[in-house]
Short mmCIF file of C-alpha atoms and ligand atoms in Angstrom, two decimals:
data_model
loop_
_atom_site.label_atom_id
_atom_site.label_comp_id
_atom_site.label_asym_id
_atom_site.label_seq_id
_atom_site.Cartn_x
_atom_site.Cartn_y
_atom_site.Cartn_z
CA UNK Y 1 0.00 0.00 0.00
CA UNK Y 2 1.06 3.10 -0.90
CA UNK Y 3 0.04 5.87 2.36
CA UNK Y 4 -0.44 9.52 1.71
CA UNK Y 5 2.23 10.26 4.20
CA UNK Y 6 5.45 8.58 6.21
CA UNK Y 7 6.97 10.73 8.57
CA UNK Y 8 11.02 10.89 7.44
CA UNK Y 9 14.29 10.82 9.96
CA UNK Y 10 17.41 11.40 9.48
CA UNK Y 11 18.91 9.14 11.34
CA UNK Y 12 19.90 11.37 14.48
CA UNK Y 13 17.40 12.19 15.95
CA UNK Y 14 17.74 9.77 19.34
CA UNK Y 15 21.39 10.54 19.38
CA UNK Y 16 20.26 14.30 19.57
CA UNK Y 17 17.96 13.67 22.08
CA UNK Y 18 20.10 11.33 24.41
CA UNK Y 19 22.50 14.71 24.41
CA UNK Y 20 19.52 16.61 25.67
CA UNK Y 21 18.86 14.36 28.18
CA UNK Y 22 22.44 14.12 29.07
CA UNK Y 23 22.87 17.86 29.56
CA UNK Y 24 20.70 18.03 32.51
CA UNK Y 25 18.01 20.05 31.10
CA UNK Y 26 14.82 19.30 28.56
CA UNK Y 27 12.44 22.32 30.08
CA UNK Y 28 13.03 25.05 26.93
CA UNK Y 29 15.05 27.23 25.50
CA UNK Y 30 17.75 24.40 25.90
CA UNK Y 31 20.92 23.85 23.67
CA UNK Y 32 18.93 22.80 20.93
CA UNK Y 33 16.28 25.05 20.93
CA UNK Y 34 19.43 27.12 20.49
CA UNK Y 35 20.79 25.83 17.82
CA UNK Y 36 17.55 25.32 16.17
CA UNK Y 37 17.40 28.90 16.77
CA UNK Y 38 20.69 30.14 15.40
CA UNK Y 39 19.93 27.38 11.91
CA UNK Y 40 17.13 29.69 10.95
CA UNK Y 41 18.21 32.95 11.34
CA UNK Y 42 21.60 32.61 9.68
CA UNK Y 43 20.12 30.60 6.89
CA UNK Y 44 17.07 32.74 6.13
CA UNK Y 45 18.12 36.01 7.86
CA UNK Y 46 15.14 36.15 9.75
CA UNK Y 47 15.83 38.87 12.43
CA UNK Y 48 14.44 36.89 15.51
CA UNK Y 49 12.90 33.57 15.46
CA UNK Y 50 11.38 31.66 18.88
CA UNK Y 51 10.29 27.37 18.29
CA UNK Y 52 6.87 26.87 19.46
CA UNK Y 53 4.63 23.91 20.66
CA UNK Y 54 3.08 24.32 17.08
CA UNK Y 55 2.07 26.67 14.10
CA UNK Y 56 -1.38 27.01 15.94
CA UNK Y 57 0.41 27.93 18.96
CA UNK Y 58 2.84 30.28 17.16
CA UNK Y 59 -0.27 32.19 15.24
CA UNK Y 60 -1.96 32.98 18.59
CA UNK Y 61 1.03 34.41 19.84
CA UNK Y 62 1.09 36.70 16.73
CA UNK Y 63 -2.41 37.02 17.43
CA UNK Y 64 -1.71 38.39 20.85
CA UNK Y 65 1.66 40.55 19.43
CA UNK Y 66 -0.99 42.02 16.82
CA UNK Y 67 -2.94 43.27 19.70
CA UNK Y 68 -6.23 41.75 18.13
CA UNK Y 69 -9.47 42.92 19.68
CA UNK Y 70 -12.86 42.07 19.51
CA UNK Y 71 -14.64 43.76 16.37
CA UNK Y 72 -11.54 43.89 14.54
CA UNK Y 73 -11.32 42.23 11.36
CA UNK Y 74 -8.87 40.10 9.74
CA UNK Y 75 -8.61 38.99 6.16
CA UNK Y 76 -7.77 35.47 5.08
CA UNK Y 77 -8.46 32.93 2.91
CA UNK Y 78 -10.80 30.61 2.98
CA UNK Y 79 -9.27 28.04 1.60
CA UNK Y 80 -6.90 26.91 4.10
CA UNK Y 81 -6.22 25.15 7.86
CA UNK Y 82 -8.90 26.23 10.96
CA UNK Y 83 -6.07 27.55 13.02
CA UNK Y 84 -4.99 30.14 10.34
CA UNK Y 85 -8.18 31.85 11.62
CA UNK Y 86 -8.59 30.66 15.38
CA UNK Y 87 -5.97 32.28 16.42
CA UNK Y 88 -7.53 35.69 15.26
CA UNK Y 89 -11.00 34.50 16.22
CA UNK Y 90 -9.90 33.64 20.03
CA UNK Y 91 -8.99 37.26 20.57
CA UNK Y 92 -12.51 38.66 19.27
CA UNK Y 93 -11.77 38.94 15.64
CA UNK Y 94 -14.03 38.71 12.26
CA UNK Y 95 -12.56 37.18 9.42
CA UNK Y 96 -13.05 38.55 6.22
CA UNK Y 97 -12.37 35.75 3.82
CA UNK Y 98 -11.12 36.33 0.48
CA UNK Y 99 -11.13 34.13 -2.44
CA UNK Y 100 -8.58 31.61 -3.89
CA UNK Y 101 -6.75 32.75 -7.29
CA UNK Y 102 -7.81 31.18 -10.93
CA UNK Y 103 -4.10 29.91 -11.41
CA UNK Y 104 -3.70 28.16 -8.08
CA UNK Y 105 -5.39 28.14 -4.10
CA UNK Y 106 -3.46 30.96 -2.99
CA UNK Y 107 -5.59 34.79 -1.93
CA UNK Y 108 -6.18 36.27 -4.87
CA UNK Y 109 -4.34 39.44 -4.46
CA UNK Y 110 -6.05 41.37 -6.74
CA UNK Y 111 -9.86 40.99 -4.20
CA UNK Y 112 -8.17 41.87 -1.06
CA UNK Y 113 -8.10 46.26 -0.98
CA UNK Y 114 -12.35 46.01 -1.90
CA UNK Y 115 -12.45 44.18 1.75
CA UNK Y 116 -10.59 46.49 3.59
CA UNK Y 117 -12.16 48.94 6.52
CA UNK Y 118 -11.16 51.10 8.94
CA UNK Y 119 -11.85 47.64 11.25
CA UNK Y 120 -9.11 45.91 9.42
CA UNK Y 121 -6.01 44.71 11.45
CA UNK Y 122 -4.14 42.54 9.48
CA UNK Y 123 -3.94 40.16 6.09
CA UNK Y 124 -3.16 36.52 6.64
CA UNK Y 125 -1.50 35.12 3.78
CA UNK Y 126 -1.50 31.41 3.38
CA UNK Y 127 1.22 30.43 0.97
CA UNK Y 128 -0.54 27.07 -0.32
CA UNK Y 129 2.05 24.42 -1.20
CA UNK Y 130 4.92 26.38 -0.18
CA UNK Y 131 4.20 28.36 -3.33
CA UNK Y 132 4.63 31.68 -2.45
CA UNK Y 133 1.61 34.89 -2.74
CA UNK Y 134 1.90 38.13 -4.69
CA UNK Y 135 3.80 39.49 -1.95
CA UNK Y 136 4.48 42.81 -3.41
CA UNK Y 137 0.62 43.24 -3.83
CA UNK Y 138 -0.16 42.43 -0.14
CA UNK Y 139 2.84 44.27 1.30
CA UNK Y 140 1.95 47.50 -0.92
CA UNK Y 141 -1.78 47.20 0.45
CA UNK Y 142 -0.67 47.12 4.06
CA UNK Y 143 1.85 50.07 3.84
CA UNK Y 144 -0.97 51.89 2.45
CA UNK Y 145 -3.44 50.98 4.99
CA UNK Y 146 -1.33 50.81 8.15
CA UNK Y 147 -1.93 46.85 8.24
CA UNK Y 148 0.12 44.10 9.44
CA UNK Y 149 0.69 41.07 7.20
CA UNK Y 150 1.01 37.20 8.80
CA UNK Y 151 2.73 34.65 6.38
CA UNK Y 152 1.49 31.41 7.42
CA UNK Y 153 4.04 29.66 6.09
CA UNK Y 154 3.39 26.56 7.71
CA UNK Y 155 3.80 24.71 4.10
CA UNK Y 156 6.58 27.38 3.36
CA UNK Y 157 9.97 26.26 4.73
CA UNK Y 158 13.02 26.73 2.26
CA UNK Y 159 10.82 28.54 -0.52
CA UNK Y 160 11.17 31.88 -1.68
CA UNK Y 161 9.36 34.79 -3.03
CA UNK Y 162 11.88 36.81 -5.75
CA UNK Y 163 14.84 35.41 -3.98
CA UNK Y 164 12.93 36.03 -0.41
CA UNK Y 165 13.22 33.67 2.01
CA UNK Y 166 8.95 32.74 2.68
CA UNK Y 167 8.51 33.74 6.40
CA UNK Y 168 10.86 36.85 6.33
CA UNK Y 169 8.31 39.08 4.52
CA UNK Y 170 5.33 40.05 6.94
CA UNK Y 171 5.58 41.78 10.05
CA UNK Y 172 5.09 38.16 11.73
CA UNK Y 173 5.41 34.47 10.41
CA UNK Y 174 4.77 31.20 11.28
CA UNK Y 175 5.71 27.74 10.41
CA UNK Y 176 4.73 24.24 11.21
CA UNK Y 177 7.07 20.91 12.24
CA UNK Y 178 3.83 18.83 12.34
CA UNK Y 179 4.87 15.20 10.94
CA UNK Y 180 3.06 16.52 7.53
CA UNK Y 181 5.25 19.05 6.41
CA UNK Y 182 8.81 18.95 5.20
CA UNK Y 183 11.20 19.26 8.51
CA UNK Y 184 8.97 17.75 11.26
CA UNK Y 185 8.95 16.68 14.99
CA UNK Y 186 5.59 15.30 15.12
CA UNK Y 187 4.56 18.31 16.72
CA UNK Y 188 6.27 21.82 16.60
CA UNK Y 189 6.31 25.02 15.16
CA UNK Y 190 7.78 28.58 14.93
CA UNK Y 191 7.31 32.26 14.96
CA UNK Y 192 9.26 34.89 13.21
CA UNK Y 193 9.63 38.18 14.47
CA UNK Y 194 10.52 40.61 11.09
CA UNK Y 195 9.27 43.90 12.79
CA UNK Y 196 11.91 44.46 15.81
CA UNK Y 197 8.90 46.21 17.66
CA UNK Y 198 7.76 42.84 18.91
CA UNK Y 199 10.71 40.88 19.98
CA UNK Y 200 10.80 41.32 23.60
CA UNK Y 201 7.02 41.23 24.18
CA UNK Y 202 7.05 38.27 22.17
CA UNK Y 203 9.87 36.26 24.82
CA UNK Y 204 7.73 37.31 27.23
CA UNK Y 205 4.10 35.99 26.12
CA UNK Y 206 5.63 32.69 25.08
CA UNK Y 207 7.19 32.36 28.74
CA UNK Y 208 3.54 32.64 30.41
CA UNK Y 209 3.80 36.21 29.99
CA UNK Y 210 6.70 36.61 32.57
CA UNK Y 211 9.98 37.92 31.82
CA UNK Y 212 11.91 34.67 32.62
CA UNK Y 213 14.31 34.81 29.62
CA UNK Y 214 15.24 38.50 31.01
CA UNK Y 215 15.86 37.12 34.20
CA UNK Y 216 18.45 33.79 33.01
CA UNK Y 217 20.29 36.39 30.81
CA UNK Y 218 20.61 38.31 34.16
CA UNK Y 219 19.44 41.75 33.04
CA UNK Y 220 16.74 41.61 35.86
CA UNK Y 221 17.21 40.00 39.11
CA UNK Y 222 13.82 38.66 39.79
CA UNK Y 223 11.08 37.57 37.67
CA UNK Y 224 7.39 37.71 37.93
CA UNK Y 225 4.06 38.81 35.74
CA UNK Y 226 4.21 41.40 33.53
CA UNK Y 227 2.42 41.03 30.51
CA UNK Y 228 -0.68 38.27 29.11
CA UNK Y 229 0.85 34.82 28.01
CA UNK Y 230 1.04 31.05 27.53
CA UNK Y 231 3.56 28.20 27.34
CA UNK Y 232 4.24 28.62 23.83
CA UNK Y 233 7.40 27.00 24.25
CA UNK Y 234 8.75 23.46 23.56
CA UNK Y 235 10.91 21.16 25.55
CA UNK Y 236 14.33 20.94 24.52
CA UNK Y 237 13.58 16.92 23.27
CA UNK Y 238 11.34 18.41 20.44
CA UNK Y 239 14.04 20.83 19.69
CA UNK Y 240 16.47 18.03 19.77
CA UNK Y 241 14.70 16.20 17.16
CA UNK Y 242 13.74 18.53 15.15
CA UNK Y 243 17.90 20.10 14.70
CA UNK Y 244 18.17 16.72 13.04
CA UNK Y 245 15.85 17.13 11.10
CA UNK Y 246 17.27 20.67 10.17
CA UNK Y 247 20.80 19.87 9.68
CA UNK Y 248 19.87 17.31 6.89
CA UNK Y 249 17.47 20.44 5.39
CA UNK Y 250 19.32 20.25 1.99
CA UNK Y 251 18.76 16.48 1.69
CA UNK Y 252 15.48 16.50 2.56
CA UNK Y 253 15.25 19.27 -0.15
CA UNK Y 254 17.14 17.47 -2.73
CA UNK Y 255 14.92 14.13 -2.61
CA UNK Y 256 11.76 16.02 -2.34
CA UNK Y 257 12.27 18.00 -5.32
CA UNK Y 258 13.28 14.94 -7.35
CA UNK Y 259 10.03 13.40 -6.12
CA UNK Y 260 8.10 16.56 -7.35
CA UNK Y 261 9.25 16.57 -10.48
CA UNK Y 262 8.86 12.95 -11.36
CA UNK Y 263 5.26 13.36 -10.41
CA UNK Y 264 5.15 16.81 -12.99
CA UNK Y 265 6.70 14.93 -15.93
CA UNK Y 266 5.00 12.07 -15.85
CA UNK Y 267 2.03 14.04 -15.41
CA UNK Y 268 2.32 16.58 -17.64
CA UNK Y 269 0.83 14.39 -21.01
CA UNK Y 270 -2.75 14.57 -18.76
CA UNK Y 271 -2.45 18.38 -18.46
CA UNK Y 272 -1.77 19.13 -21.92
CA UNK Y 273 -4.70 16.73 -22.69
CA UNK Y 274 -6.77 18.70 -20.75
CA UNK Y 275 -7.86 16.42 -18.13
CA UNK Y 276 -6.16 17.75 -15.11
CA UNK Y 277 -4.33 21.07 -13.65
CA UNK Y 278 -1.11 20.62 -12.43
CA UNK Y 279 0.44 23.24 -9.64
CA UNK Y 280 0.89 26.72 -10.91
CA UNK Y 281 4.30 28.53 -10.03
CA UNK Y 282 4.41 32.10 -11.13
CA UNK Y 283 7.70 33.97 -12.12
CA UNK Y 284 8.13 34.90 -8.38
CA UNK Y 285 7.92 32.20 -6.50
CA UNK Y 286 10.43 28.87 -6.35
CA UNK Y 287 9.11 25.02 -5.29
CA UNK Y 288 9.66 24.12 -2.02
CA UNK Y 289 7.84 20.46 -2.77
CA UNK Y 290 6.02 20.74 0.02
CA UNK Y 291 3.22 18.57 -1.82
CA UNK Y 292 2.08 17.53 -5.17
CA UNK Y 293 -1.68 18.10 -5.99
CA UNK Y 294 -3.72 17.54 -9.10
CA UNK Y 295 -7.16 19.48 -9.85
CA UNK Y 296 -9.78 17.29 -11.04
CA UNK Y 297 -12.33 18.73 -13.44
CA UNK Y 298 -15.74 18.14 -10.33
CA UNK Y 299 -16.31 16.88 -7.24
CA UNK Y 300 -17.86 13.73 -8.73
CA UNK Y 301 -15.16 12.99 -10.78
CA UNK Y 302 -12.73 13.57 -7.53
CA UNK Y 303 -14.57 10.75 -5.80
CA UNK Y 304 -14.31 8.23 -8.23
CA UNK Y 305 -10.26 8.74 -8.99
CA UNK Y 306 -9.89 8.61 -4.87
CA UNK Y 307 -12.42 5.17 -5.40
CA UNK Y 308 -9.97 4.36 -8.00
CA UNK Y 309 -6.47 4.88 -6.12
CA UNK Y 310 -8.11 3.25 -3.09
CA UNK Y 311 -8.59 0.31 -5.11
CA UNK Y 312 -4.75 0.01 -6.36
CA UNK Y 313 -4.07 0.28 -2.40
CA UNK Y 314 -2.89 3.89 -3.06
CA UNK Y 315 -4.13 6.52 -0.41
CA UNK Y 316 -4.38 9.81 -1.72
CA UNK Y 317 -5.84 12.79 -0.19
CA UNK Y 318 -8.21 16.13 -0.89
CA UNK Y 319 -7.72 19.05 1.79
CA UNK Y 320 -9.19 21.73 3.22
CA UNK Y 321 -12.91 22.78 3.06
CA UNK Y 322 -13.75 26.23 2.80
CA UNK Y 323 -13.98 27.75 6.06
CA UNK Y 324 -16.66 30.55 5.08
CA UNK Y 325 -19.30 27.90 4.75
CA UNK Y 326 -17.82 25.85 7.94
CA UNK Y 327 -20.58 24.70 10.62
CA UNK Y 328 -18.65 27.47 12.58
CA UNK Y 329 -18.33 30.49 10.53
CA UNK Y 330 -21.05 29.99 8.23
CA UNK Y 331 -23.07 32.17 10.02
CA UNK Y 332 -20.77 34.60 10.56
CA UNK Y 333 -19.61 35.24 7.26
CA UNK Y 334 -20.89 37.90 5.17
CA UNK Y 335 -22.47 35.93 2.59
CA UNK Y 336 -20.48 36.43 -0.43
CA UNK Y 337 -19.87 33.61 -2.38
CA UNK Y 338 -16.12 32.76 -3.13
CA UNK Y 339 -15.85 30.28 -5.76
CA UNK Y 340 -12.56 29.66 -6.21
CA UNK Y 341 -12.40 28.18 -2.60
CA UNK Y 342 -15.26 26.21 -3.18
CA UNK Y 343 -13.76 24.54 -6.56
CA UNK Y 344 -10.61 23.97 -5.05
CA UNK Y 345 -12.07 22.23 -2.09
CA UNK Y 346 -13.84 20.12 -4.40
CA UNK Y 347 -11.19 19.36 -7.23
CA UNK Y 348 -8.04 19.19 -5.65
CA UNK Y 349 -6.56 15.95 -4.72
CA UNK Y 350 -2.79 15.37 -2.96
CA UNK Y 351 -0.85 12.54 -4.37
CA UNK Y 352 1.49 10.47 -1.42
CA UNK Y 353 4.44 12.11 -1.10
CA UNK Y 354 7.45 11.56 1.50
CA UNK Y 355 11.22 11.72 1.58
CA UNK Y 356 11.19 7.70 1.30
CA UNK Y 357 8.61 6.95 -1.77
CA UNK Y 358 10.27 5.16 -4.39
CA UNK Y 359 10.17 5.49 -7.99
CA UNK Y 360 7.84 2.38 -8.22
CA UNK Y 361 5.70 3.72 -6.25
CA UNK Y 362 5.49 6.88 -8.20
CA UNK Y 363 4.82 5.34 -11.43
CA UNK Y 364 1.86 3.59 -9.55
CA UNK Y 365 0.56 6.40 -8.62
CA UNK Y 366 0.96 7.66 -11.67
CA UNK Y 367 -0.30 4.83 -14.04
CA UNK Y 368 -3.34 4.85 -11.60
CA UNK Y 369 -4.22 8.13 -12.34
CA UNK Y 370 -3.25 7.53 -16.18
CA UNK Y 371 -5.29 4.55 -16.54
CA UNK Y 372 -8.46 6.33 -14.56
CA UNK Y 373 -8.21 9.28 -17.31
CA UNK Y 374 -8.20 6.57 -20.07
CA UNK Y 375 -11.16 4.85 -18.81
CA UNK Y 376 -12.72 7.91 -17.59
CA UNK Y 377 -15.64 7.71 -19.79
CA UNK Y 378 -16.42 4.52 -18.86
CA UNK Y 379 -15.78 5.04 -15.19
CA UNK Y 380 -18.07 7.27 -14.53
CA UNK Y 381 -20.68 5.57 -16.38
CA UNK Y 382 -20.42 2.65 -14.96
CA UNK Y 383 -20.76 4.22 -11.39
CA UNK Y 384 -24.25 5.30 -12.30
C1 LIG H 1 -0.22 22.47 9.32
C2 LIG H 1 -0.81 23.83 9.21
C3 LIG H 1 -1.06 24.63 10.33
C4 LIG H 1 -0.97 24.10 11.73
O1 LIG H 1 0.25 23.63 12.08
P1 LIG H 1 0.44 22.89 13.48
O2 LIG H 1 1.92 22.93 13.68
O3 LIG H 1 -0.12 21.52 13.30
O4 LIG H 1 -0.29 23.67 14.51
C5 LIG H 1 -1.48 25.93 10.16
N1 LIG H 1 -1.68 26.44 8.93
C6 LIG H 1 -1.48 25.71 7.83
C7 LIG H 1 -1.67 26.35 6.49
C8 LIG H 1 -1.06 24.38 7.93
O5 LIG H 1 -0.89 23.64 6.83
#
């Protein structure tokens, strides 16, 4: 069977770990939350970064740095993960959802200044697929407005936007280590501090909203309660597995990308043909092969090439619904319809894809998928 995901390591990980353990301290901010630490901001010149217990955990915090309150509104879109939203929705906000681009799920740029208000706060961009969004556009519209911008780059490690590290653009950004994305310890995340303005507060919300670090770096001599927070941060064993995970970044890199493309040139005939879209890069943004997706032509037609797979004991899988018509935002949202969302949460399918999936396993995929276009006609006939 071939799964939609398998969770990769390097090989270090336990070593790593048996080092934390052997220092005499797994609470946070430990060596390897250190090193972790030091990895990103050398490699991606990100001004301050802080690991978190998750990308959920790491958007409330720039939820809370934000200084979201209730009535204030938020614009997002709706094609993406709940906790791209919850974060903003904890604190009071309204999310103003905007809809996914023609070319591929990412914001449509080009929607976003008709939603803006004097309520609006901030733009959440969701770069789907670790392919980045018009960046320019969305920066441009919050200089003009006085917004902030969020990258939720969970999907977005090692990809760039016109040579930009993903991440290092908006005020704030976060990424995920969940055991779904590229560098992973089953659960984990980070926050990126690109506006210097919120670097302390932010060390002090993720340490329960006490200035702790201040204190172990000496520059106070007692600590206590100064400000809101939560335990954002993870114990030095996450850290330590996830540092293995980071050293081997450009191997990881190396065999996803080969992956990625094997899946775009042996799917490319079925494109041309017309019988599927394949992921849409524009000029600005690079592949980080975060995932491979296909967009099937309906919903209906969806179904039956999942039936399909399922049946050659290959598991792919669709993604998110659109939030606006969610049980819980439904009635909440403003009532415009956004289309785009809608099609996309109907048409697109993830192949399986993971550092370890072999080249036979590929062309299974792929000939399953080949042979369901070939038949199609007959397919969904026969289903009636
Ligand atoms: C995975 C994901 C998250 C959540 O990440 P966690 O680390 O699991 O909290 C948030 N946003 C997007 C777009 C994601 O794909």
């Amino acid at each position: 069977m071939i799964p939609f995901n398998r969770p990769h390591f390097t090989g270090k990980e336990s070593e790593y770990i048996q080092q934390a353990m052997n220092s005499g301290k797994i609470s946070g901010d430990g060596i390897f939350t250190k090193k972790c630490h030091q990895f990103f901001e050398q490699r991606y010149s990100f001004k301050k970064v802080f690991l978190t217990t998750s990308c959920t955990d790491a958007l409330e915090m720039a939820s809370i740095l934000i200084d979201i309150q209730p009535g204030d509104e938020v614009i997002s879109p709706s094609y993406t993960f709940v906790s791209t939203v919850n974060a903003f929705v904890l604190r009071g906000a309204k999310v103003i959802f905007v809809d996914s681009s023609v070319e591929n799920p990412n914001m449509d740029a080009n929607k976003i200044e008709g939603l803006i208000t004097s309520k609006t706060k901030a733009i959440i961009t969701v770069h789907y697929a670790g392919i980045a969004c018009d960046m320019t556009k969305i920066m441009d519209l919050a200089n003009k407005y006085n917004l902030f911008v969020v990258e939720d780059a969970a999907h977005s490690v090692d990809s760039f936007y016109n040579g930009k590290p993903l991440g290092s653009i908006g005020h704030l950004s976060t990424f995920s280590f969940h055991e779904t994305k590229n560098i992973i310890s089953g659960e984990g995340g980070m926050i990126v501090i690109n506006d210097e303005r919120f670097s302390k507060r932010a060390e002090i919300i993720r340490e329960k909203g006490t200035n702790r670090s201040a204190f172990f770096r000496g520059e106070v001599d007692k600590y206590g309660w100064v400000d809101i927070g939560s335990s954002f941060l993870p114990s030095d064993l996450i850290a330590a597995f996830l540092f293995a995970q980071v050293e081997n970044i450009d191997d990881i890199q190396q065999k996803r990308k080969k992956i990625w493309n094997t899946y775009r040139n042996a799917l490319l005939p079925l494109e041309e043909e017309g019988k599927i879209k394949l992921p849409f890069l524009p000029d600005y943004a690079t592949n980080n092969a975060h995932m491979f997706y296909i967009v099937c032509d309906s919903l209906e037609e969806r179904e039956k090439l999942i039936h399909h797979m399922k049946a050659n004991d290959i598991y792919p899988a669709f993604h998110y619904l659109s939030l606006h018509k969610s049980q819980f935002y439904k009635d909440k949202h403003d009532g415009r319809e956004l289309p785009l969302s809608d099609r996309y949460a109907d048409c697109l399918l993830r192949l399986p894809f993971y550092y370890d999936l072999k080249d036979e396993d590929i062309n299974k995929v792929v000939n399953s998928i080949t042979n369901f276009y070939k038949n199609k006609v007959q397919n969904l006939l026969l289903s009636r």
